[in-house]
Coordinates of C-alpha atoms in Angstrom, one line a residue:
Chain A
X1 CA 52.4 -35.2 99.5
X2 CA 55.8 -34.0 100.4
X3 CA 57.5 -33.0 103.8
X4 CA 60.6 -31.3 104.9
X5 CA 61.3 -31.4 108.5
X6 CA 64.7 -29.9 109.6
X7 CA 66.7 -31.1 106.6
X8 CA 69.8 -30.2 106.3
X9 CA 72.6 -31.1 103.3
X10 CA 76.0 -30.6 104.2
X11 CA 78.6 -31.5 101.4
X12 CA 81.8 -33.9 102.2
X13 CA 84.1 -30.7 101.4
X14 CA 81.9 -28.3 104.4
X15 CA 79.9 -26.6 101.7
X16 CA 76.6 -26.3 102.9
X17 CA 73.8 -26.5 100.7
X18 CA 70.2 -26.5 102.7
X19 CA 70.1 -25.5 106.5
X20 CA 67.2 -27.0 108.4
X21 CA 64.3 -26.7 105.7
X22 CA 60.6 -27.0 106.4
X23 CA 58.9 -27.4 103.8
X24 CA 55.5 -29.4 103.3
X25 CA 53.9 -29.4 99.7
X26 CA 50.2 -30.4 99.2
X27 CA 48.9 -32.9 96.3
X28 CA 48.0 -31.1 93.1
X29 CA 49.8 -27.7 94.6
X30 CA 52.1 -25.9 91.5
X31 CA 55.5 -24.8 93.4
X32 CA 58.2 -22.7 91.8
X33 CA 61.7 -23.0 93.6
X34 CA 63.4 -19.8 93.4
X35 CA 66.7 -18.3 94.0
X36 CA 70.2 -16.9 93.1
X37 CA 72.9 -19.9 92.0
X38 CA 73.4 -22.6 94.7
X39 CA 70.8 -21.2 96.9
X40 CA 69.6 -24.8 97.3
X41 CA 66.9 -25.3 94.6
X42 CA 68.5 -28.2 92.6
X43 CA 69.2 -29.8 96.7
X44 CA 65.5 -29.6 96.9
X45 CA 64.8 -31.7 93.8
X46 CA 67.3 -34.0 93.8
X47 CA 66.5 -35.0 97.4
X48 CA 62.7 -35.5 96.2
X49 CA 63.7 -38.2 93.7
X50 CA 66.5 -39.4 96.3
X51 CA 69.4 -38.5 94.0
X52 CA 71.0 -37.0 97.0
X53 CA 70.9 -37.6 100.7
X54 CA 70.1 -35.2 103.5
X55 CA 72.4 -35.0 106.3
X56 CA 70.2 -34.4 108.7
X57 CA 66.3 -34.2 109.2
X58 CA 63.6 -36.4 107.6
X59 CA 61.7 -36.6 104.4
X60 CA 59.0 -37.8 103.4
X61 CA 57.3 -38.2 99.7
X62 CA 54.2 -39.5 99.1
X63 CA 53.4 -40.8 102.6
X64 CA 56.9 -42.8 102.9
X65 CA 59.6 -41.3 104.3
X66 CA 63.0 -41.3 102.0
X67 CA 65.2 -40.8 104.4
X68 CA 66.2 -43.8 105.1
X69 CA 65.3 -46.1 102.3
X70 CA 67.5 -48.8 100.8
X71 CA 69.6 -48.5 97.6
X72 CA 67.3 -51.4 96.1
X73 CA 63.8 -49.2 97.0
X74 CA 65.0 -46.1 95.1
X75 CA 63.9 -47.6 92.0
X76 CA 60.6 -48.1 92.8
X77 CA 60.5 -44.3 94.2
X78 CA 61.6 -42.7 91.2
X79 CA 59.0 -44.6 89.2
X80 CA 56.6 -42.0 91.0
X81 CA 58.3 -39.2 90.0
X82 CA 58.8 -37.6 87.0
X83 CA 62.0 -35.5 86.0
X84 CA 62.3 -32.8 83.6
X85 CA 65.7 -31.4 83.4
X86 CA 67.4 -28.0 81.7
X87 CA 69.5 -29.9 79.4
X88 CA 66.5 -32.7 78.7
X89 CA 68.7 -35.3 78.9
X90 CA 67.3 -37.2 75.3
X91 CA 69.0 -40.2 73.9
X92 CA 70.3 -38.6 70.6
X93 CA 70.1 -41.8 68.8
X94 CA 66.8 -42.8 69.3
X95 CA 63.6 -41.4 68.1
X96 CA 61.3 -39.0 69.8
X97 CA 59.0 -42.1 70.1
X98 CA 61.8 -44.2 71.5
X99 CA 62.8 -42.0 74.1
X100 CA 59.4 -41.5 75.6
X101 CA 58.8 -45.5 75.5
X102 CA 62.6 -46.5 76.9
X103 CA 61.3 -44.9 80.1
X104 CA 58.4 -47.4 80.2
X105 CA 60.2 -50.5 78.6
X106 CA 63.0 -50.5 81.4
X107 CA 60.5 -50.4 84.3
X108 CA 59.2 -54.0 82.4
X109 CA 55.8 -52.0 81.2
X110 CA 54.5 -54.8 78.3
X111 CA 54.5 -54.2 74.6
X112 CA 50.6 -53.0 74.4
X113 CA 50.8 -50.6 76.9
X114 CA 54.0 -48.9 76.1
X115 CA 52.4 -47.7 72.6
X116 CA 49.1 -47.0 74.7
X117 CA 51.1 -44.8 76.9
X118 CA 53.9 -43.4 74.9
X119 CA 51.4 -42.1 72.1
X120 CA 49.1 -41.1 74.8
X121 CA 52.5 -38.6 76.2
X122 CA 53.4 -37.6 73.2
X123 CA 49.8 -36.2 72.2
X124 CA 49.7 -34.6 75.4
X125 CA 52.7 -32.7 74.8
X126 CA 51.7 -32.0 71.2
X127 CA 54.3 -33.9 69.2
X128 CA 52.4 -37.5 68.2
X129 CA 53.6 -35.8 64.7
X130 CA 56.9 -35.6 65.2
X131 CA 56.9 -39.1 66.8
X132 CA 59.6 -40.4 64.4
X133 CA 61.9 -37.8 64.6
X134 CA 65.5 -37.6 66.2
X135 CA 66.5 -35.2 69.1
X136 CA 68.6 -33.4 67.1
X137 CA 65.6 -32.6 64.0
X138 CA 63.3 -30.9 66.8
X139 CA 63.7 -27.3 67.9
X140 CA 64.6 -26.8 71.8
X141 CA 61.0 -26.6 72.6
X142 CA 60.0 -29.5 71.3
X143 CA 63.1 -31.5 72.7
X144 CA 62.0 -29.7 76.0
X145 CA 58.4 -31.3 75.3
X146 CA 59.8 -34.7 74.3
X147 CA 61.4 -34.8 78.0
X148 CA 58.2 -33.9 79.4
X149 CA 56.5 -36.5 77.4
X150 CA 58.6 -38.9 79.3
X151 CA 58.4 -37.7 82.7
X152 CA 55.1 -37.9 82.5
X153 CA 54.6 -41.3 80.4
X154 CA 54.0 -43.5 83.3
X155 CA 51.8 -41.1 85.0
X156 CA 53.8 -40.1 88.1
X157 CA 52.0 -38.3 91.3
X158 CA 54.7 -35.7 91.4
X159 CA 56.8 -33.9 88.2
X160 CA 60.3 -31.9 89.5
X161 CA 61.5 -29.9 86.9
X162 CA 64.4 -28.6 87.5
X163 CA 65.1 -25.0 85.4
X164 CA 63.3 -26.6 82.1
X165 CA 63.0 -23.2 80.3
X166 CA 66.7 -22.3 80.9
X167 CA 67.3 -23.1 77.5
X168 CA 64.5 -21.6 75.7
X169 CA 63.3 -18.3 74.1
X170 CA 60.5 -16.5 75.9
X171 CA 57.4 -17.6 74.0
X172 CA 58.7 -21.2 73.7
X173 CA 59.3 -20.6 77.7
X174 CA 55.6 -19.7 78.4
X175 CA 54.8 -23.0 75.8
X176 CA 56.4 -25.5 78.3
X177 CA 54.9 -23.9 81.4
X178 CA 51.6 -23.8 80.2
X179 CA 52.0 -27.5 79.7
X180 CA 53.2 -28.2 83.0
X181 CA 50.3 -26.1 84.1
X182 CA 47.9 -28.6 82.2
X183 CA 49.8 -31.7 83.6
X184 CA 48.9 -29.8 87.1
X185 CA 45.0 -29.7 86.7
X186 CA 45.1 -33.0 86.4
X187 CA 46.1 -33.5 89.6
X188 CA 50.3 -34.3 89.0
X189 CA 51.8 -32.0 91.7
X190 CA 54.7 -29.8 89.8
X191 CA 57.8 -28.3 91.5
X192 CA 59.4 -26.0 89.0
X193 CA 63.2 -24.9 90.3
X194 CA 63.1 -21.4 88.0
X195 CA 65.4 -18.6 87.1
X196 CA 62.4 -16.9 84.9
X197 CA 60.9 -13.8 86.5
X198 CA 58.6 -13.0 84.0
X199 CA 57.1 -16.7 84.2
X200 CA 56.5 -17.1 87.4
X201 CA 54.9 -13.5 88.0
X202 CA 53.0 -14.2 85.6
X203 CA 51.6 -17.6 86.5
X204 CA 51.0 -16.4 90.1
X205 CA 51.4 -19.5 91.5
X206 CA 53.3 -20.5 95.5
X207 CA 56.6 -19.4 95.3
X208 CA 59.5 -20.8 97.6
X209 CA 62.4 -18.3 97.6
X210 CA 66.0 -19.4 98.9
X211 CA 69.1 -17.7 99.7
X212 CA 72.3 -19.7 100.8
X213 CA 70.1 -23.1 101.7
X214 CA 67.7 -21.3 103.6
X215 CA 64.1 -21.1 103.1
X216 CA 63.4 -16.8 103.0
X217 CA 60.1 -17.1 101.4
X218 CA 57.2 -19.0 100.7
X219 CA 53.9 -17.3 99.8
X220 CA 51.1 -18.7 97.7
X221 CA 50.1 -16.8 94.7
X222 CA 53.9 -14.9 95.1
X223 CA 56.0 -13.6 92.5
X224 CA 59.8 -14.0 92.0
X225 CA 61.0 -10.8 94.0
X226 CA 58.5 -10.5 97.0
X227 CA 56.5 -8.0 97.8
X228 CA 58.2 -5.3 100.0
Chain B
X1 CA 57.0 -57.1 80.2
X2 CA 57.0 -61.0 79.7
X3 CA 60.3 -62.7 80.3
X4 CA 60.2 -63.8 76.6
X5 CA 60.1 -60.1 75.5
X6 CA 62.7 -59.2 78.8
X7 CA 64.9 -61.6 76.7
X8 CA 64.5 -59.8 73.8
X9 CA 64.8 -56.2 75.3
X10 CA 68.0 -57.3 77.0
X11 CA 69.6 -59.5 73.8
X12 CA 69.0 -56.2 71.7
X13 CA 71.1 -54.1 73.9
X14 CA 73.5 -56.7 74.5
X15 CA 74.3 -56.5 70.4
X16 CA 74.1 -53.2 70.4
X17 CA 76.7 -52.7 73.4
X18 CA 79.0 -55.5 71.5
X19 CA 78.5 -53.0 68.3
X20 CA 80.0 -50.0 70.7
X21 CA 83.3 -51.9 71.1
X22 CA 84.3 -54.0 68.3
X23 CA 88.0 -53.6 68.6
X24 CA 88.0 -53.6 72.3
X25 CA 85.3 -56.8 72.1
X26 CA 87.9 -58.7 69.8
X27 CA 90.9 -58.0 72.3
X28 CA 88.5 -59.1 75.3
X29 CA 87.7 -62.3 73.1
X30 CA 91.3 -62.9 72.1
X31 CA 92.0 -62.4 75.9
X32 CA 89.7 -65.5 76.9
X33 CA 90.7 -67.7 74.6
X34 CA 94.7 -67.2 75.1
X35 CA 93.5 -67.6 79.2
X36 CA 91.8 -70.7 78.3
X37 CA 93.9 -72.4 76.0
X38 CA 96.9 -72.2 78.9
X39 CA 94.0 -74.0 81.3
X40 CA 93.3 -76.4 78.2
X41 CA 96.9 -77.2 77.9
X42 CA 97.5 -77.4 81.6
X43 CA 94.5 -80.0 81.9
X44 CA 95.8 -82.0 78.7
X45 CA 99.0 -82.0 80.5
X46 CA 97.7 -83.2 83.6
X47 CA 95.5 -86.1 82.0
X48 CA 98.4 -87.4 80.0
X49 CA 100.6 -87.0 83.4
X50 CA 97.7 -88.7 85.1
X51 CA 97.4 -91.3 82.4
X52 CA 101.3 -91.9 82.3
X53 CA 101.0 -92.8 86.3
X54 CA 98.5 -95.2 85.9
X55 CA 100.4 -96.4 82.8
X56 CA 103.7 -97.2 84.4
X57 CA 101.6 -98.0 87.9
X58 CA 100.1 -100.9 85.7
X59 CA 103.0 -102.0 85.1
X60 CA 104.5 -102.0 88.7
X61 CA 104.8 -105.5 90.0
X62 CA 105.9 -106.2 93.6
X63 CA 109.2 -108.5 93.9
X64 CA 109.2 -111.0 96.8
X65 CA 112.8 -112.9 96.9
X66 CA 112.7 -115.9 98.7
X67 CA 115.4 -117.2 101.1
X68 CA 116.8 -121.1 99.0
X69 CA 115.8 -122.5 102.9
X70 CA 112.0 -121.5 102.3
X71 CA 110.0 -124.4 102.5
X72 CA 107.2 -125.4 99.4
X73 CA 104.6 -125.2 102.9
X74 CA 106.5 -121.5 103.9
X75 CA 105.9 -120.2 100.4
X76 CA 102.6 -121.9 99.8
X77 CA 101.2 -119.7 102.7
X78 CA 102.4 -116.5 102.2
X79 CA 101.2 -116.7 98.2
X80 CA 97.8 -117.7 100.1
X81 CA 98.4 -114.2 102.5
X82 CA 99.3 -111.9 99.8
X83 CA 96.4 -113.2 97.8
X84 CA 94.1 -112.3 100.6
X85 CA 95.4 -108.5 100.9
X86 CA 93.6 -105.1 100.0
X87 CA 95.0 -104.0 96.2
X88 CA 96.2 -107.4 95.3
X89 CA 95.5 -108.8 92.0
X90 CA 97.3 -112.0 90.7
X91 CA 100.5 -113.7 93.0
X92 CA 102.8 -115.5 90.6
X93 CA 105.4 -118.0 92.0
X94 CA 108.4 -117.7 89.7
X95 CA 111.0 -120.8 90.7
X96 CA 114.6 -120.8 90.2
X97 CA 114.6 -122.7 86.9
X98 CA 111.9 -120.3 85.3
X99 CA 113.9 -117.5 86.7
X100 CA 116.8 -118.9 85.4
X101 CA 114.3 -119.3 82.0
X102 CA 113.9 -115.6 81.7
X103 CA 117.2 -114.5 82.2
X104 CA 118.8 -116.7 79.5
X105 CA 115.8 -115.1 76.8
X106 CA 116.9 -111.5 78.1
X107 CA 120.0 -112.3 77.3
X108 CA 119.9 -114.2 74.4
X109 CA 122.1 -113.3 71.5
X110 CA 125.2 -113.2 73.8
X111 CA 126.2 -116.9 74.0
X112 CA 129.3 -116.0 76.2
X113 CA 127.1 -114.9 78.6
X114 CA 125.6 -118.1 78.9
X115 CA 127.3 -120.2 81.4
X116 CA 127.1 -117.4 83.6
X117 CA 123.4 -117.2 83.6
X118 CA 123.3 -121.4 84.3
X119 CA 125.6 -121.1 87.4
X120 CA 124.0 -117.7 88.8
X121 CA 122.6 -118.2 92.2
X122 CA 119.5 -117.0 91.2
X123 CA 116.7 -117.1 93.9
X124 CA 113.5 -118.1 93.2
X125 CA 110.6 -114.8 93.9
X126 CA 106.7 -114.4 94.3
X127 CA 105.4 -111.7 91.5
X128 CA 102.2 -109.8 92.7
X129 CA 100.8 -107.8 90.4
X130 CA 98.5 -104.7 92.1
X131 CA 95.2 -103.8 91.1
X132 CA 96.1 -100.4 93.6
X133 CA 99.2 -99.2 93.3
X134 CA 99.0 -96.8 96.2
X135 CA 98.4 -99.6 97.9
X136 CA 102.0 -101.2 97.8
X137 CA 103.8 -99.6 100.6
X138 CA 100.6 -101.2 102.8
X139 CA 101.4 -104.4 101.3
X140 CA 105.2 -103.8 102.0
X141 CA 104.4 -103.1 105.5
X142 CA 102.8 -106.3 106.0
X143 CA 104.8 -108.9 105.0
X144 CA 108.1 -107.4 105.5
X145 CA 109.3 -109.8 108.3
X146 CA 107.8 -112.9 106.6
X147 CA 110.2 -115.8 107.5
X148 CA 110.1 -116.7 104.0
X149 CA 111.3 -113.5 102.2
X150 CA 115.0 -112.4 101.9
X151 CA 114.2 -109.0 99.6
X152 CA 111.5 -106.8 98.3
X153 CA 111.8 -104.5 95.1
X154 CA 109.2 -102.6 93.4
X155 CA 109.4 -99.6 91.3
X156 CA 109.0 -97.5 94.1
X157 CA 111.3 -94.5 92.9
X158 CA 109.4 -93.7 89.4
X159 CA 106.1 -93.9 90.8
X160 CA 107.1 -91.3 93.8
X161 CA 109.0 -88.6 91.3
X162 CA 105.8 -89.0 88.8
X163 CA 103.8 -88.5 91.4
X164 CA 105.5 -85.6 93.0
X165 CA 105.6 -84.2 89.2
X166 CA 101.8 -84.2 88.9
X167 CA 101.8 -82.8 92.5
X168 CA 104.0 -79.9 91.5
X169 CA 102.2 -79.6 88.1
X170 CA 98.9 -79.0 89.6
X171 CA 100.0 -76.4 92.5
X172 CA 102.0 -74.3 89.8
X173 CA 99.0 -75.3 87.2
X174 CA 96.4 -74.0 89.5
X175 CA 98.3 -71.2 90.6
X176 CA 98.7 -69.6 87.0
X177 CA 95.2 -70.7 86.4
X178 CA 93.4 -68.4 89.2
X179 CA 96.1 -65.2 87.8
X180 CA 95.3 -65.8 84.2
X181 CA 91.7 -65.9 85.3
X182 CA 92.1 -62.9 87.2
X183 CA 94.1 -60.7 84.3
X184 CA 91.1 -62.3 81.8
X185 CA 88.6 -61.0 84.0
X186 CA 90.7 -57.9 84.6
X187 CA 90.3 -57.4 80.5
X188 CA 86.7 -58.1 80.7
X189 CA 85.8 -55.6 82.7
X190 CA 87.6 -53.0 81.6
X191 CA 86.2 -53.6 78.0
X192 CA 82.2 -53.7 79.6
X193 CA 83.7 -50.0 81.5
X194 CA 84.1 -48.8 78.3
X195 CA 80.8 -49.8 76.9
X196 CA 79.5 -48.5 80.0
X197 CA 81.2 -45.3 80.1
X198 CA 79.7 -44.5 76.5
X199 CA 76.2 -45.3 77.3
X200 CA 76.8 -43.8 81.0
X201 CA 74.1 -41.3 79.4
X202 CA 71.5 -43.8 79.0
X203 CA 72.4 -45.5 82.1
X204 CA 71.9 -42.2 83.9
X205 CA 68.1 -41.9 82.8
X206 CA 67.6 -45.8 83.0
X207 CA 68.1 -45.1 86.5
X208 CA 65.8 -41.6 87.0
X209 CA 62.9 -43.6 85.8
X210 CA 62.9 -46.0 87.9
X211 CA 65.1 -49.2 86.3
X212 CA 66.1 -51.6 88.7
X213 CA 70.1 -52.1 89.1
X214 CA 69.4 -55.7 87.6
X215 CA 67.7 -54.6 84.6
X216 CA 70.6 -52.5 83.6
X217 CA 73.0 -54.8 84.8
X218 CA 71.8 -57.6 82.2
X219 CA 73.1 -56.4 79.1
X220 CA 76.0 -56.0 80.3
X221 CA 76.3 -59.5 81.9
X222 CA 75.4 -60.9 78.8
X223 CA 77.7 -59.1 77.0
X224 CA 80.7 -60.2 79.1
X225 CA 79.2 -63.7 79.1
X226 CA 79.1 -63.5 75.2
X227 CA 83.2 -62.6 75.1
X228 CA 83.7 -65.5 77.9
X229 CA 82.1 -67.6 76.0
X230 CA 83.2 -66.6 72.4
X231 CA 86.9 -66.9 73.7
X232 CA 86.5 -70.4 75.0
X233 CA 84.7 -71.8 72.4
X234 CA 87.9 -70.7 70.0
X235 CA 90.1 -71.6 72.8
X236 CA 88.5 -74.9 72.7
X237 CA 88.4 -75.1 68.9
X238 CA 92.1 -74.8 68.6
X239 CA 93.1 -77.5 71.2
X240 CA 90.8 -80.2 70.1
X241 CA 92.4 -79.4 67.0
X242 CA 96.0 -79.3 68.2
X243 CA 95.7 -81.8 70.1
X244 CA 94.1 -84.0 67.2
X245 CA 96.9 -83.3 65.5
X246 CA 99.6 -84.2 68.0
X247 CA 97.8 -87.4 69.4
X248 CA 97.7 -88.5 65.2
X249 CA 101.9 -87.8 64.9
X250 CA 103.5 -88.3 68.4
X251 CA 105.8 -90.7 67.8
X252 CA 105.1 -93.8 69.5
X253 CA 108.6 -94.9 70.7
X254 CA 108.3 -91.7 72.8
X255 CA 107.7 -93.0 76.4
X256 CA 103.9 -93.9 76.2
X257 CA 101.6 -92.7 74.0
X258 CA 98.9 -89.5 74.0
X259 CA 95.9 -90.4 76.0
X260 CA 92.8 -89.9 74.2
X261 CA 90.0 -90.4 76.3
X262 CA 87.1 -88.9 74.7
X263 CA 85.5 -88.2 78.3
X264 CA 88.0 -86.6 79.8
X265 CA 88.6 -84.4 76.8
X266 CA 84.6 -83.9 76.7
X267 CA 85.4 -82.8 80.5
X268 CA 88.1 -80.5 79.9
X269 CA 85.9 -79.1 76.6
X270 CA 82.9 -78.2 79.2
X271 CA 85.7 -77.0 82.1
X272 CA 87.0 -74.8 79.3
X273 CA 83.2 -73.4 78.6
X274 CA 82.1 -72.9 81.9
X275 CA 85.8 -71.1 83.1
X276 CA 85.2 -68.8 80.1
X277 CA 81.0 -68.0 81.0
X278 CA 82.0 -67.4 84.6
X279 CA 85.0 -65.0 83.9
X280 CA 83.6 -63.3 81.6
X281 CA 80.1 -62.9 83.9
X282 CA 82.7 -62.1 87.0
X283 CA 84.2 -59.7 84.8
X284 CA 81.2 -57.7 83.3
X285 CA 79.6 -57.9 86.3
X286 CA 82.2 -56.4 88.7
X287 CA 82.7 -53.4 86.3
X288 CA 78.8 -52.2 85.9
X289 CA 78.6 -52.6 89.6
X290 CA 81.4 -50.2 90.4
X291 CA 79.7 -47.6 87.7
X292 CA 76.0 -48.4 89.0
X293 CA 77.3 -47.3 92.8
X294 CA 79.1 -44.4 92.0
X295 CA 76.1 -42.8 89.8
X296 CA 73.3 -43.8 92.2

């Protein structure tokens, strides 16, 4: 589904953020990125969904390689990829509803099928209820959900989340995993970039641990400190 | 998404980026139609210039003196030559007793005046009127040297400075144009950046899921279109009526009178239009472009 092969991401001002990664990630796997600060998880994301660009070494999502793919192709990448982010990123002006069916209506998805889909996402993250509600009348959680709702409304292959319970209390934290964990049996493969000990030893899931853009780590069913 | 409903999608954000900036929208608008109501005057100018020349060109007759020893034969032929040049309309032969004629009505009214006009030597001249005025100095070329001729006059010297006027007009006309059109644009885009800048937000996730650099662009376009446009159509509003108004009082002794060709002003009405669409697309689209590259 995904490959790494020697990438490396050096910034204009020398800073180097991954040194020649290998990495491959199977369809339907559940991968948490982990790491202190600037160890290289965002990197990792953003290069999935071609936000950034490797300076050296190939990658390769979904059978294409990214590498090298035109400013005009991106579009059509990201459409396969879903994005949950810390900060979720919700239009504060528009409805719940709205911000779940924007995502379809600027890809040109018809009228039908964005209320199809967009009530279909919004069940699945449990808020067809709160459908007409504004960002700023739900809790975090349910903002968090809302954002999840719309990564996953036009039913990508892969869902990068990148810290999406940074900004949550413990229980509301284990909520939005468990849904991401849901989103995974059905065969979406999840990367979760994570700061959460508790969550990802409990979820027992493969682990990728990086220090300094390096991979040190990658065990399947790990936890977030490794086993000495 | 049908292209019907595209329409739709894209019209609603259009009026809902124009809501953003009102006060910034009315300064782009006011912008355009200051821009275009120079270019309006300039091509009013230019018509009326252009009008003038053909007025005065109209009026232009070519003056053939004839030597007194010219035979009837002699000046027979050449009429019969001139006649059969490129530009030529009508060949009148004036004698020395209708020229004599003529002067005596020019003058009438000063009776000392004339015995001088019955002994002048006045000679007697062919009159060619032009359908081409730039043809004359052709014509002049070709018959100079004509047995028959002593002199040639024409209005040469006013059609050469009017001319060189329009010339001057339009390189200093055009020249102002293309920097007014710049600073318009200039405006534009600035007032789209600032649309842009406040839904850089949106923007931002438009892009993550997967919206094509067109499909954000559109709004945006349109929007710009919509100030080009909205400034034009005032800018044309006010110099139909202006110029209404001065065509209905310009007083008529004043060298000729205001053209008013209803075609041309139709023209200058759609140049207007179409300068306004474009700058204000050139505009808006130059500005999102700049933002779209630097998030992507």
């Amino acid at each position: 589904m995904i490959a790494f092969q020697g990438v490396s991401v050096v910034y204009p001002n020398g800073v180097t953020a991954l040194r020649n990664l290998d990495l491959k990630i199977e369809k339907g796997d559940f991968l948490f990125l982990v790491g202190p600060t600037g160890s290289g998880k965002s990197t990792i994301l953003k290069l999935i969904y071609r936000e950034e660009v490797c300076t050296s070494g190939r990658i390769i999502v979904a059978g294409k390689e990214i590498t090298g793919i035109s400013r005009r192709q991106i579009p059509y990448l990201r459409r396969g990829i879903g994005v949950v982010f810390q900060d979720f990123k919700l239009l504060t002006r528009r409805t719940a509803w709205d911000n779940v069916a924007f995502a379809l209506h600027v890809i040109g998805v018809g009228r039908t099928e964005v209320k199809r889909q967009t009530a279909k996402a919004l069940d699945s993250v449990g808020l067809l209820h709160k459908a007409d509600a504004l960002p700023t009348e739900l809790s975090a959680g349910e903002q968090q959900r809302v954002c999840i709702a719309r990564a996953i409304v036009n039913n990508p292959v892969i869902l990068v989340a990148d810290e999406p319970t940074g900004n949550l209390d413990p229980d509301t934290s284990w909520d939005i995993v468990q849904l991401l964990s849901r989103i995974n049996i059905k065969g979406t493969t999840v990367i979760m970039a994570t700061h959460d000990r508790s969550i990802v030893d409990r979820m027992r899931k493969r682990v990728i641990a990086l220090q300094n853009g390096r991979l040190v780590r990658d065990e399947d069913k790990g936890a977030y400190i490794g086993e000495l | 998404m049908s292209s019907r409903m595209r329409l739709g999608y894209f019209l609603s954000e259009t009026a809902s980026n124009l809501r953003y900036n009102g006060l910034m929208t009315l300064a782009s608008i006011g912008t355009v139609t200051v821009s275009m109501l120079v270019l309006g005057a300039f091509l009013l100018f230019n018509l009326n210039l252009k009008s003038t020349i053909n007025e005065v060109s109209s009026k232009t007759r070519v003056c053939l003196y004839l030597k007194a020893e010219a035979s009837v034969a002699e000046v027979d032929a050449l009429k019969r030559m001139i006649e059969g040049l490129d530009g030529v309309y009508k060949v009148d032969y004036v004698s020395v007793d209708k020229a004599r004629e003529r002067l005596k009505q020019d003058m009438s009214g000063q009776a000392d005046l004339g015995r001088i006009v019955d002994t002048a030597p006045l000679p007697a001249s062919l009159e060619i009127e032009m359908v081409d005025t730039s043809k004359v100095a052709s014509l002049t070329s070709v018959i100079k040297g004509q047995p028959a001729i002593d002199e040639i006059h024409y209005g040469e010297d006013i059609i050469t400075t009017l001319n060189m006027i329009r010339r001057i007009v339009q390189i200093g006309g055009l020249a102002a144009i293309i920097i007014l059109c710049l600073v318009t644009a200039f405006v534009i885009a600035n007032t789209i950046r600032l649309t842009v800048f406040a839904r850089r937000k949106e923007i931002r996730i438009m892009q993550l899921v997967g919206a094509t650099d067109w499909f954000i662009n559109w709004p945006f376009i349109m929007e710009g279109i919509f100030h080009g446009l909205a400034g034009s159509l005032l800018a044309v509003g006010i110099a139909a009526a202006g110029y209404a108004w001065l065509v209905k009082n310009w007083p008529l002794t004043f060298i000729f009178p205001l053209a008013y060709n209803e075609q041309a002003l139709l023209h200058i009405s759609i140049a207007l239009l179409a300068g306004g669409v474009l700058v204000g697309a050139f505009g808006s689209f130059s500005s999102v472009r700049k933002f779209l590259k630097a998030l992507a």
